[in-house]
Amino acid sequence: MPVKEGKMFIRALFDYDPNEDKAIPCKEAGLAFRKGDILQIMSQDDATWWQAKHEGDANPRAGLIPSKHFQERRFALRRPEVQIQPLKISNRKSYAECAGHNSGSYLAGFRRSFRLSRKDKKTNKSMYECKKSDQYDTADIPTYEEVAKYRRQPNDKYRLVVLVGPVGVGLNELKRKLLISDTQHYGVTVPHTTRPRRSQESDGVEYIFISKHLFETDVQNNKFIEYGEYKNNYYGTSLDSVRSVLAKNKVCLLDVQPHTVKHLRTYEFKPFVIFIKPPSLDRLRETRKNAKIISSKDDKGTAKPFTEEDFHEMIKSAHVMESQYGHLFDKVIVNDDLTTAYSELKTTFDRLETETFWVPVSWLH
Ligand code: 5GP
């Protein structure tokens, strides 16, 4: 990150409490923050401890926060899958200097490839498997990201809106309500498939029908945001299908697995990510007692009444999503009561089109 003291803003991607930090030179001088807070950097003179304030805080006094390098190094050390060579500290350099010096060895690169492989026995669908190398880069260690203010101008394309949430949380229902509220304004992508077209279907409406060979080539060329296999056919959502919705000057609503979000975070899409979260277990029981879920265990995708197991699964899955990808969520909406959640969603969309938001600086150039 470049040093622009007082002019640089960052979004914190983790929670920090100086009282629990054994390394901080003086706990009282520390600045506590939560994931998602915007901080103004006042000084980066020290490689290990930066000085920062909460954005908009009138108090001129800055507090200490761990520097990006230092925090990345600490997070990396906590990860069991990362093999880190012990640092050979021959002369007494600061911890952060050593981390920087060593960066070529273990922070060298990140290779993650998705491939169709492991079959889910229950659904016969292929799952996405992450092939992870034992090396990864700092982009995979969420600490801070430099941000700047962005306000959509009348001639700008709409930002891509990504909806994320566990199965059964009501994400599809919310998306459907938005779509029918204004079909001219909101749009969804048309997926690709390699299965044969059914008589009542039209190419480009339900699906874009393509050959297996072309699908596989497109996968190789990273043209898909996500894809899967079902009954020996491939299905997937392409980047071009998002582009074609945006080119019609519509807001594109996309629901994907949260691991795909980081690939969509580009200048072109400027995604706004909304996490639809389930309410408490008791509220799930109360609000969903007469509702049905499209069963993921049922090959035909039949709707069935929710079971206790579905509720527990939903809460567990939401928890995993939030802890692993929460730093990528711009907004969290709890879908307790559908009408209230929908109105919160609608307000968020209205704000998105008129108000100023903090986005990664790289999205502005
Ligand atoms: P059908 O062939 O009956 O239209 O759909 C079969 C299955 O393909 C459905 O269970 C549906 O969820 C899945 N499917 C449809 N579109 C996509 C897509 O874009 N990506 C993935 N991964 N699966 C899809």
CSV table of C-alpha atoms and ligand atoms in Angstrom, one decimal:
chain,number,residue,atom,x,y,z
A,1,MET,CA,0.0,0.0,0.0
A,2,PRO,CA,1.4,3.4,-0.9
A,3,VAL,CA,2.0,5.9,2.0
A,4,LYS,CA,-0.4,8.8,1.7
A,5,GLU,CA,-0.6,9.8,5.4
A,6,GLY,CA,-4.0,11.1,6.4
A,7,LYS,CA,-5.3,10.5,2.9
A,8,MET,CA,-5.3,6.8,2.9
A,9,PHE,CA,-8.4,4.9,4.0
A,10,ILE,CA,-8.6,1.1,4.5
A,11,ARG,CA,-11.4,-1.3,5.3
A,12,ALA,CA,-10.6,-3.7,8.1
A,13,LEU,CA,-11.2,-7.3,7.2
A,14,PHE,CA,-10.9,-8.7,10.7
A,15,ASP,CA,-11.9,-7.8,14.2
A,16,TYR,CA,-9.2,-6.3,16.4
A,17,ASP,CA,-9.0,-5.8,20.2
A,18,PRO,CA,-5.7,-4.3,21.4
A,19,ASN,CA,-6.5,-5.7,24.9
A,20,GLU,CA,-6.1,-9.2,23.6
A,21,ASP,CA,-3.0,-8.4,21.6
A,22,LYS,CA,0.1,-9.6,23.4
A,23,ALA,CA,2.4,-8.0,20.9
A,24,ILE,CA,1.2,-4.4,21.1
A,25,PRO,CA,3.7,-2.1,22.9
A,26,CYS,CA,1.0,-0.3,24.9
A,27,LYS,CA,-2.6,-1.6,25.1
A,28,GLU,CA,-4.0,1.8,26.0
A,29,ALA,CA,-2.6,3.3,22.7
A,30,GLY,CA,-4.3,0.6,20.6
A,31,LEU,CA,-7.3,1.2,18.4
A,32,ALA,CA,-10.1,-1.4,18.5
A,33,PHE,CA,-12.0,-2.1,15.3
A,34,ARG,CA,-14.5,-4.5,13.8
A,35,LYS,CA,-14.5,-6.3,10.4
A,36,GLY,CA,-15.9,-3.8,7.9
A,37,ASP,CA,-14.9,-0.6,9.7
A,38,ILE,CA,-13.3,2.1,7.6
A,39,LEU,CA,-10.0,3.5,9.1
A,40,GLN,CA,-8.0,6.5,8.2
A,41,ILE,CA,-4.3,5.9,8.2
A,42,MET,CA,-2.4,8.7,9.9
A,43,SER,CA,1.1,7.2,9.9
A,44,GLN,CA,2.9,4.2,8.5
A,45,ASP,CA,6.3,5.3,9.8
A,46,ASP,CA,6.7,2.1,11.8
A,47,ALA,CA,6.7,-1.2,9.8
A,48,THR,CA,4.9,-3.0,12.6
A,49,TRP,CA,2.4,-0.6,14.1
A,50,TRP,CA,0.5,1.9,12.0
A,51,GLN,CA,-1.4,4.9,13.5
A,52,ALA,CA,-5.1,5.1,12.5
A,53,LYS,CA,-8.4,6.7,13.4
A,54,HIS,CA,-12.0,5.6,12.6
A,55,GLU,CA,-13.2,7.4,9.5
A,56,GLY,CA,-15.1,10.5,10.4
A,57,ASP,CA,-13.9,10.5,14.0
A,58,ALA,CA,-13.5,14.2,15.0
A,59,ASN,CA,-11.0,13.3,17.8
A,60,PRO,CA,-7.5,14.1,16.4
A,61,ARG,CA,-5.8,11.4,18.4
A,62,ALA,CA,-4.8,8.3,16.4
A,63,GLY,CA,-4.4,4.8,17.9
A,64,LEU,CA,-2.1,1.9,17.1
A,65,ILE,CA,-3.1,-0.9,14.8
A,66,PRO,CA,-1.0,-3.8,13.5
A,67,SER,CA,0.5,-3.1,10.0
A,68,LYS,CA,-0.7,-5.1,7.1
A,69,HIS,CA,2.6,-7.1,6.8
A,70,PHE,CA,2.7,-7.8,10.5
A,71,GLN,CA,-0.9,-9.0,10.7
A,72,GLU,CA,-0.6,-11.1,7.5
A,73,ARG,CA,2.4,-12.8,9.0
A,74,ARG,CA,0.5,-13.5,12.3
A,75,PHE,CA,-2.5,-14.9,10.4
A,76,ALA,CA,-0.3,-17.0,8.2
A,77,LEU,CA,1.4,-18.5,11.2
A,78,ARG,CA,-2.0,-19.5,12.6
A,79,ARG,CA,-2.9,-21.5,9.5
A,80,PRO,CA,-2.2,-25.2,9.9
A,81,GLU,CA,-2.1,-25.8,6.1
A,82,VAL,CA,0.7,-23.3,5.7
A,83,GLN,CA,4.2,-24.6,5.9
A,84,ILE,CA,6.4,-21.8,7.1
A,85,GLN,CA,10.1,-22.0,7.4
A,86,PRO,CA,11.2,-20.8,10.8
A,87,LEU,CA,12.5,-17.3,10.5
A,88,LYS,CA,16.3,-17.1,10.8
A,89,ILE,CA,16.7,-13.9,12.7
A,90,SER,CA,20.4,-13.4,12.8
A,91,ASN,CA,20.4,-9.7,13.5
A,92,ARG,CA,17.6,-8.1,15.5
A,93,LYS,CA,15.3,-7.0,12.7
A,94,SER,CA,11.7,-6.1,13.5
A,95,TYR,CA,9.2,-8.9,12.9
A,96,ALA,CA,7.6,-7.1,10.0
A,97,GLU,CA,10.9,-6.6,8.3
A,98,CYS,CA,11.6,-10.3,8.5
A,99,ALA,CA,8.1,-11.1,7.1
A,100,GLY,CA,8.8,-8.8,4.2
A,101,HIS,CA,12.3,-10.3,3.6
A,102,ASN,CA,10.9,-13.8,3.6
A,103,SER,CA,7.9,-13.0,1.4
A,104,GLY,CA,9.3,-14.6,-1.7
A,105,SER,CA,9.4,-18.1,-0.1
A,106,TYR,CA,5.9,-18.8,1.1
A,107,LEU,CA,3.8,-15.8,-0.1
A,108,ALA,CA,4.9,-16.5,-3.7
A,109,GLY,CA,1.7,-17.3,-5.4
A,110,PHE,CA,-1.7,-18.7,-5.1
A,111,ARG,CA,-3.1,-21.3,-7.4
A,112,ARG,CA,-6.6,-22.4,-7.0
A,113,SER,CA,-8.3,-24.3,-9.8
A,114,PHE,CA,-11.9,-25.5,-9.8
A,115,ARG,CA,-12.7,-28.7,-11.5
A,116,LEU,CA,-15.6,-31.0,-11.9
A,117,SER,CA,-14.8,-34.0,-10.0
A,118,ARG,CA,-16.0,-35.5,-6.7
A,119,LYS,CA,-19.6,-36.8,-7.0
A,120,ASP,CA,-22.0,-36.0,-4.3
A,121,LYS,CA,-23.5,-39.4,-3.8
A,122,LYS,CA,-26.9,-38.1,-2.7
A,123,THR,CA,-27.6,-35.7,-5.5
A,124,ASN,CA,-25.4,-37.1,-8.3
A,125,LYS,CA,-24.1,-33.6,-8.8
A,126,SER,CA,-20.5,-32.9,-9.0
A,127,MET,CA,-19.2,-30.7,-6.3
A,128,TYR,CA,-16.7,-27.9,-6.9
A,129,GLU,CA,-13.4,-29.0,-5.6
A,130,CYS,CA,-10.7,-26.6,-4.7
A,131,LYS,CA,-7.3,-27.7,-5.6
A,132,LYS,CA,-5.1,-25.6,-3.4
A,133,SER,CA,-1.4,-25.4,-3.6
A,134,ASP,CA,0.6,-25.2,-0.5
A,135,GLN,CA,1.6,-21.7,-1.4
A,136,TYR,CA,-0.7,-18.7,-1.4
A,137,ASP,CA,-0.5,-15.0,-1.6
A,138,THR,CA,-1.5,-12.3,0.8
A,139,ALA,CA,-4.7,-11.7,-1.1
A,140,ASP,CA,-5.9,-14.8,0.6
A,141,ILE,CA,-5.2,-13.5,4.1
A,142,PRO,CA,-7.8,-10.9,4.8
A,143,THR,CA,-6.3,-8.0,6.8
A,144,TYR,CA,-7.0,-4.6,5.2
A,145,GLU,CA,-7.9,-3.3,1.8
A,146,GLU,CA,-7.3,0.2,0.6
A,147,VAL,CA,-10.7,1.9,-0.3
A,148,ALA,CA,-12.0,5.1,-1.8
A,149,LYS,CA,-15.4,6.6,-2.1
A,150,TYR,CA,-17.5,5.7,-5.1
A,151,ARG,CA,-20.8,7.0,-6.2
A,152,ARG,CA,-22.5,5.7,-9.3
A,153,GLN,CA,-22.8,8.3,-12.1
A,154,PRO,CA,-25.9,8.3,-14.3
A,155,ASN,CA,-23.9,6.9,-17.3
A,156,ASP,CA,-22.2,4.2,-15.3
A,157,LYS,CA,-23.3,0.6,-15.6
A,158,TYR,CA,-25.1,-0.7,-12.6
A,159,ARG,CA,-23.0,-2.6,-10.0
A,160,LEU,CA,-23.4,-6.3,-10.0
A,161,VAL,CA,-25.5,-7.4,-7.0
A,162,VAL,CA,-24.4,-10.8,-5.6
A,163,LEU,CA,-26.7,-12.6,-3.2
A,164,VAL,CA,-25.2,-15.2,-0.9
A,165,GLY,CA,-26.9,-17.4,1.6
A,166,PRO,CA,-27.5,-21.0,2.8
A,167,VAL,CA,-30.0,-23.3,1.1
A,168,GLY,CA,-33.5,-22.7,2.3
A,169,VAL,CA,-32.9,-19.2,3.7
A,170,GLY,CA,-35.3,-17.6,1.2
A,171,LEU,CA,-32.8,-16.1,-1.2
A,172,ASN,CA,-34.7,-17.2,-4.3
A,173,GLU,CA,-37.9,-15.9,-3.0
A,174,LEU,CA,-36.4,-12.5,-2.3
A,175,LYS,CA,-34.8,-12.5,-5.7
A,176,ARG,CA,-38.1,-13.4,-7.4
A,177,LYS,CA,-40.0,-10.6,-5.5
A,178,LEU,CA,-37.4,-8.1,-6.7
A,179,LEU,CA,-37.5,-9.3,-10.3
A,180,ILE,CA,-41.3,-9.1,-10.5
A,181,SER,CA,-41.3,-5.7,-8.8
A,182,ASP,CA,-39.6,-4.2,-11.9
A,183,THR,CA,-38.7,-6.5,-14.8
A,184,GLN,CA,-37.3,-3.5,-16.7
A,185,HIS,CA,-34.9,-2.7,-14.0
A,186,TYR,CA,-33.7,-6.0,-12.6
A,187,GLY,CA,-32.3,-9.0,-14.6
A,188,VAL,CA,-30.9,-12.4,-14.0
A,189,THR,CA,-28.3,-14.4,-16.0
A,190,VAL,CA,-29.2,-17.2,-18.4
A,191,PRO,CA,-27.2,-20.3,-17.5
A,192,HIS,CA,-25.4,-22.5,-20.0
A,193,THR,CA,-26.1,-26.2,-20.2
A,194,THR,CA,-24.9,-29.2,-22.3
A,195,ARG,CA,-28.2,-31.1,-21.9
A,196,PRO,CA,-30.5,-31.3,-24.9
A,197,ARG,CA,-33.1,-28.6,-25.3
A,198,ARG,CA,-36.7,-29.7,-24.2
A,199,SER,CA,-39.5,-29.0,-26.6
A,200,GLN,CA,-41.0,-26.1,-24.7
A,201,GLU,CA,-37.6,-24.4,-24.2
A,202,SER,CA,-36.0,-21.8,-26.4
A,203,ASP,CA,-32.2,-21.2,-26.7
A,204,GLY,CA,-31.2,-18.2,-24.7
A,205,VAL,CA,-34.3,-18.1,-22.6
A,206,GLU,CA,-34.2,-21.0,-20.0
A,207,TYR,CA,-30.6,-21.9,-21.0
A,208,ILE,CA,-28.0,-21.3,-23.5
A,209,PHE,CA,-27.5,-24.7,-25.0
A,210,ILE,CA,-23.9,-25.6,-26.0
A,211,SER,CA,-21.9,-28.7,-26.7
A,212,LYS,CA,-19.8,-30.5,-24.1
A,213,HIS,CA,-16.7,-29.7,-26.1
A,214,LEU,CA,-17.4,-26.0,-26.1
A,215,PHE,CA,-18.4,-26.1,-22.4
A,216,GLU,CA,-15.1,-27.7,-21.5
A,217,THR,CA,-13.1,-25.2,-23.7
A,218,ASP,CA,-14.9,-22.3,-22.0
A,219,VAL,CA,-14.1,-23.8,-18.6
A,220,GLN,CA,-10.4,-24.0,-19.6
A,221,ASN,CA,-10.6,-20.3,-20.7
A,222,ASN,CA,-12.1,-19.3,-17.3
A,223,LYS,CA,-15.3,-18.1,-18.9
A,224,PHE,CA,-17.5,-19.5,-16.1
A,225,ILE,CA,-18.2,-18.0,-12.7
A,226,GLU,CA,-19.4,-21.4,-11.5
A,227,TYR,CA,-20.3,-24.7,-13.0
A,228,GLY,CA,-21.4,-28.1,-12.0
A,229,GLU,CA,-22.4,-31.5,-13.4
A,230,TYR,CA,-25.9,-33.0,-13.1
A,231,LYS,CA,-26.9,-36.3,-14.7
A,232,ASN,CA,-23.9,-36.3,-17.0
A,233,ASN,CA,-24.5,-32.8,-18.2
A,234,TYR,CA,-22.7,-29.6,-17.4
A,235,TYR,CA,-24.5,-26.5,-16.1
A,236,GLY,CA,-22.8,-23.1,-15.4
A,237,THR,CA,-23.1,-19.4,-15.3
A,238,SER,CA,-20.7,-17.4,-17.5
A,239,LEU,CA,-19.1,-14.0,-17.0
A,240,ASP,CA,-20.6,-13.0,-20.4
A,241,SER,CA,-24.1,-13.8,-19.2
A,242,VAL,CA,-23.6,-11.2,-16.4
A,243,ARG,CA,-22.2,-8.7,-19.0
A,244,SER,CA,-25.2,-9.2,-21.2
A,245,VAL,CA,-27.6,-8.2,-18.4
A,246,LEU,CA,-25.5,-5.2,-17.5
A,247,ALA,CA,-25.3,-4.2,-21.1
A,248,LYS,CA,-29.1,-3.9,-21.2
A,249,ASN,CA,-28.7,-1.3,-18.4
A,250,LYS,CA,-30.3,-3.5,-15.8
A,251,VAL,CA,-29.2,-4.4,-12.3
A,252,CYS,CA,-27.9,-8.0,-12.5
A,253,LEU,CA,-28.9,-10.2,-9.6
A,254,LEU,CA,-26.6,-13.1,-9.2
A,255,ASP,CA,-26.7,-15.8,-6.5
A,256,VAL,CA,-23.5,-17.8,-6.2
A,257,GLN,CA,-21.5,-19.8,-3.6
A,258,PRO,CA,-19.5,-17.4,-1.6
A,259,HIS,CA,-16.1,-18.8,-2.7
A,260,THR,CA,-16.7,-17.4,-6.2
A,261,VAL,CA,-17.2,-13.8,-4.9
A,262,LYS,CA,-13.5,-13.0,-4.9
A,263,HIS,CA,-13.2,-13.7,-8.6
A,264,LEU,CA,-16.0,-11.2,-9.3
A,265,ARG,CA,-14.4,-8.4,-7.3
A,266,THR,CA,-13.2,-6.4,-10.3
A,267,TYR,CA,-13.3,-2.9,-11.7
A,268,GLU,CA,-15.7,-4.1,-14.3
A,269,PHE,CA,-18.4,-5.6,-12.0
A,270,LYS,CA,-17.9,-3.6,-8.8
A,271,PRO,CA,-20.0,-6.2,-7.0
A,272,PHE,CA,-22.1,-5.4,-4.0
A,273,VAL,CA,-22.5,-8.5,-1.9
A,274,ILE,CA,-25.5,-9.1,0.2
A,275,PHE,CA,-25.6,-12.0,2.7
A,276,ILE,CA,-29.0,-13.4,3.4
A,277,LYS,CA,-28.8,-14.8,6.9
A,278,PRO,CA,-31.2,-17.0,8.8
A,279,PRO,CA,-32.7,-15.9,12.1
A,280,SER,CA,-32.4,-17.8,15.3
A,281,LEU,CA,-33.4,-21.5,15.5
A,282,ASP,CA,-36.6,-20.6,17.4
A,283,ARG,CA,-37.6,-18.0,14.8
A,284,LEU,CA,-36.9,-20.5,12.0
A,285,ARG,CA,-39.2,-22.9,13.6
A,286,GLU,CA,-41.9,-20.3,14.0
A,287,THR,CA,-41.6,-18.6,10.6
A,288,ARG,CA,-41.1,-21.7,8.4
A,289,LYS,CA,-43.5,-24.1,10.0
A,290,ASN,CA,-45.8,-24.2,7.0
A,291,ALA,CA,-43.1,-23.5,4.4
A,292,LYS,CA,-41.3,-25.9,2.1
A,293,ILE,CA,-37.7,-26.3,1.1
A,294,ILE,CA,-36.4,-27.5,-2.3
A,295,SER,CA,-34.7,-30.6,-1.0
A,296,SER,CA,-31.1,-30.8,-1.9
A,297,LYS,CA,-31.3,-34.5,-1.0
A,298,ASP,CA,-34.0,-35.2,-3.5
A,299,ASP,CA,-32.8,-35.8,-7.0
A,300,LYS,CA,-36.0,-34.4,-8.5
A,301,GLY,CA,-35.7,-31.2,-6.6
A,302,THR,CA,-39.1,-31.6,-5.0
A,303,ALA,CA,-40.3,-29.1,-2.4
A,304,LYS,CA,-40.7,-30.7,1.1
A,305,PRO,CA,-41.6,-29.3,4.5
A,306,PHE,CA,-38.6,-28.1,6.5
A,307,THR,CA,-37.2,-30.5,9.0
A,308,GLU,CA,-35.3,-29.8,12.2
A,309,GLU,CA,-32.2,-31.0,10.4
A,310,ASP,CA,-32.8,-28.4,7.6
A,311,PHE,CA,-32.9,-25.7,10.2
A,312,HIS,CA,-29.7,-26.8,11.9
A,313,GLU,CA,-28.0,-27.2,8.6
A,314,MET,CA,-29.0,-23.7,7.5
A,315,ILE,CA,-27.6,-22.1,10.7
A,316,LYS,CA,-24.4,-24.1,10.5
A,317,SER,CA,-23.9,-23.3,6.9
A,318,ALA,CA,-24.6,-19.6,7.5
A,319,HIS,CA,-22.1,-19.6,10.3
A,320,VAL,CA,-19.4,-21.1,8.1
A,321,MET,CA,-20.1,-18.7,5.3
A,322,GLU,CA,-19.9,-15.7,7.6
A,323,SER,CA,-16.7,-16.8,9.3
A,324,GLN,CA,-14.9,-17.6,6.0
A,325,TYR,CA,-16.3,-15.0,3.7
A,326,GLY,CA,-17.8,-12.3,6.0
A,327,HIS,CA,-15.1,-9.8,5.0
A,328,LEU,CA,-16.5,-9.8,1.5
A,329,PHE,CA,-20.1,-9.0,2.5
A,330,ASP,CA,-21.2,-5.4,2.0
A,331,LYS,CA,-24.6,-5.9,3.7
A,332,VAL,CA,-26.2,-8.6,5.9
A,333,ILE,CA,-29.9,-9.0,5.9
A,334,VAL,CA,-31.6,-11.4,8.3
A,335,ASN,CA,-34.5,-13.1,6.7
A,336,ASP,CA,-36.7,-13.4,9.7
A,337,ASP,CA,-39.9,-12.2,8.3
A,338,LEU,CA,-40.0,-12.2,4.4
A,339,THR,CA,-41.8,-8.8,4.1
A,340,THR,CA,-39.4,-7.0,6.4
A,341,ALA,CA,-36.3,-8.6,4.7
A,342,TYR,CA,-37.7,-7.7,1.3
A,343,SER,CA,-38.2,-4.1,2.3
A,344,GLU,CA,-34.7,-3.9,3.7
A,345,LEU,CA,-33.4,-5.4,0.5
A,346,LYS,CA,-35.3,-2.8,-1.6
A,347,THR,CA,-34.0,0.1,0.5
A,348,THR,CA,-30.5,-1.3,0.0
A,349,PHE,CA,-30.9,-1.3,-3.8
A,350,ASP,CA,-32.3,2.3,-3.7
A,351,ARG,CA,-29.3,3.5,-1.7
A,352,LEU,CA,-26.9,1.7,-4.0
A,353,GLU,CA,-28.0,3.7,-6.9
A,354,THR,CA,-27.9,7.1,-5.2
A,355,GLU,CA,-25.4,7.1,-2.3
A,356,THR,CA,-21.7,7.0,-1.9
A,357,PHE,CA,-19.9,3.7,-0.9
A,358,TRP,CA,-16.4,2.7,0.0
A,359,VAL,CA,-15.0,0.4,-2.6
A,360,PRO,CA,-11.4,-1.0,-3.3
A,361,VAL,CA,-9.3,1.8,-4.8
A,362,SER,CA,-8.5,-0.5,-7.7
A,363,TRP,CA,-12.2,-0.2,-8.8
A,364,LEU,CA,-11.8,3.5,-9.6
A,365,HIS,CA,-9.0,3.4,-12.2
B,1,5GP,P1,-32.8,-29.0,-15.5
B,1,5GP,O1,-32.0,-29.8,-16.5
B,1,5GP,O2,-33.9,-29.8,-15.0
B,1,5GP,O3,-33.3,-27.7,-16.1
B,1,5GP,O4,-31.8,-28.6,-14.3
B,1,5GP,C1,-31.2,-29.6,-13.6
B,1,5GP,C2,-30.3,-29.0,-12.5
B,1,5GP,O5,-29.3,-28.2,-13.0
B,1,5GP,C3,-31.1,-28.3,-11.5
B,1,5GP,O6,-31.0,-28.9,-10.3
B,1,5GP,C4,-30.4,-26.9,-11.4
B,1,5GP,O7,-30.3,-26.5,-10.1
B,1,5GP,C5,-29.1,-27.2,-12.0
B,1,5GP,N1,-28.6,-25.9,-12.7
B,1,5GP,C6,-29.3,-25.1,-13.5
B,1,5GP,N2,-28.5,-24.1,-13.8
B,1,5GP,C7,-27.3,-24.2,-13.2
B,1,5GP,C8,-26.2,-23.4,-13.2
B,1,5GP,O8,-26.0,-22.3,-13.8
B,1,5GP,N3,-25.1,-23.9,-12.5
B,1,5GP,C9,-25.2,-25.0,-11.8
B,1,5GP,N4,-24.2,-25.4,-11.1
B,1,5GP,N5,-26.3,-25.8,-11.8
B,1,5GP,C10,-27.4,-25.4,-12.5
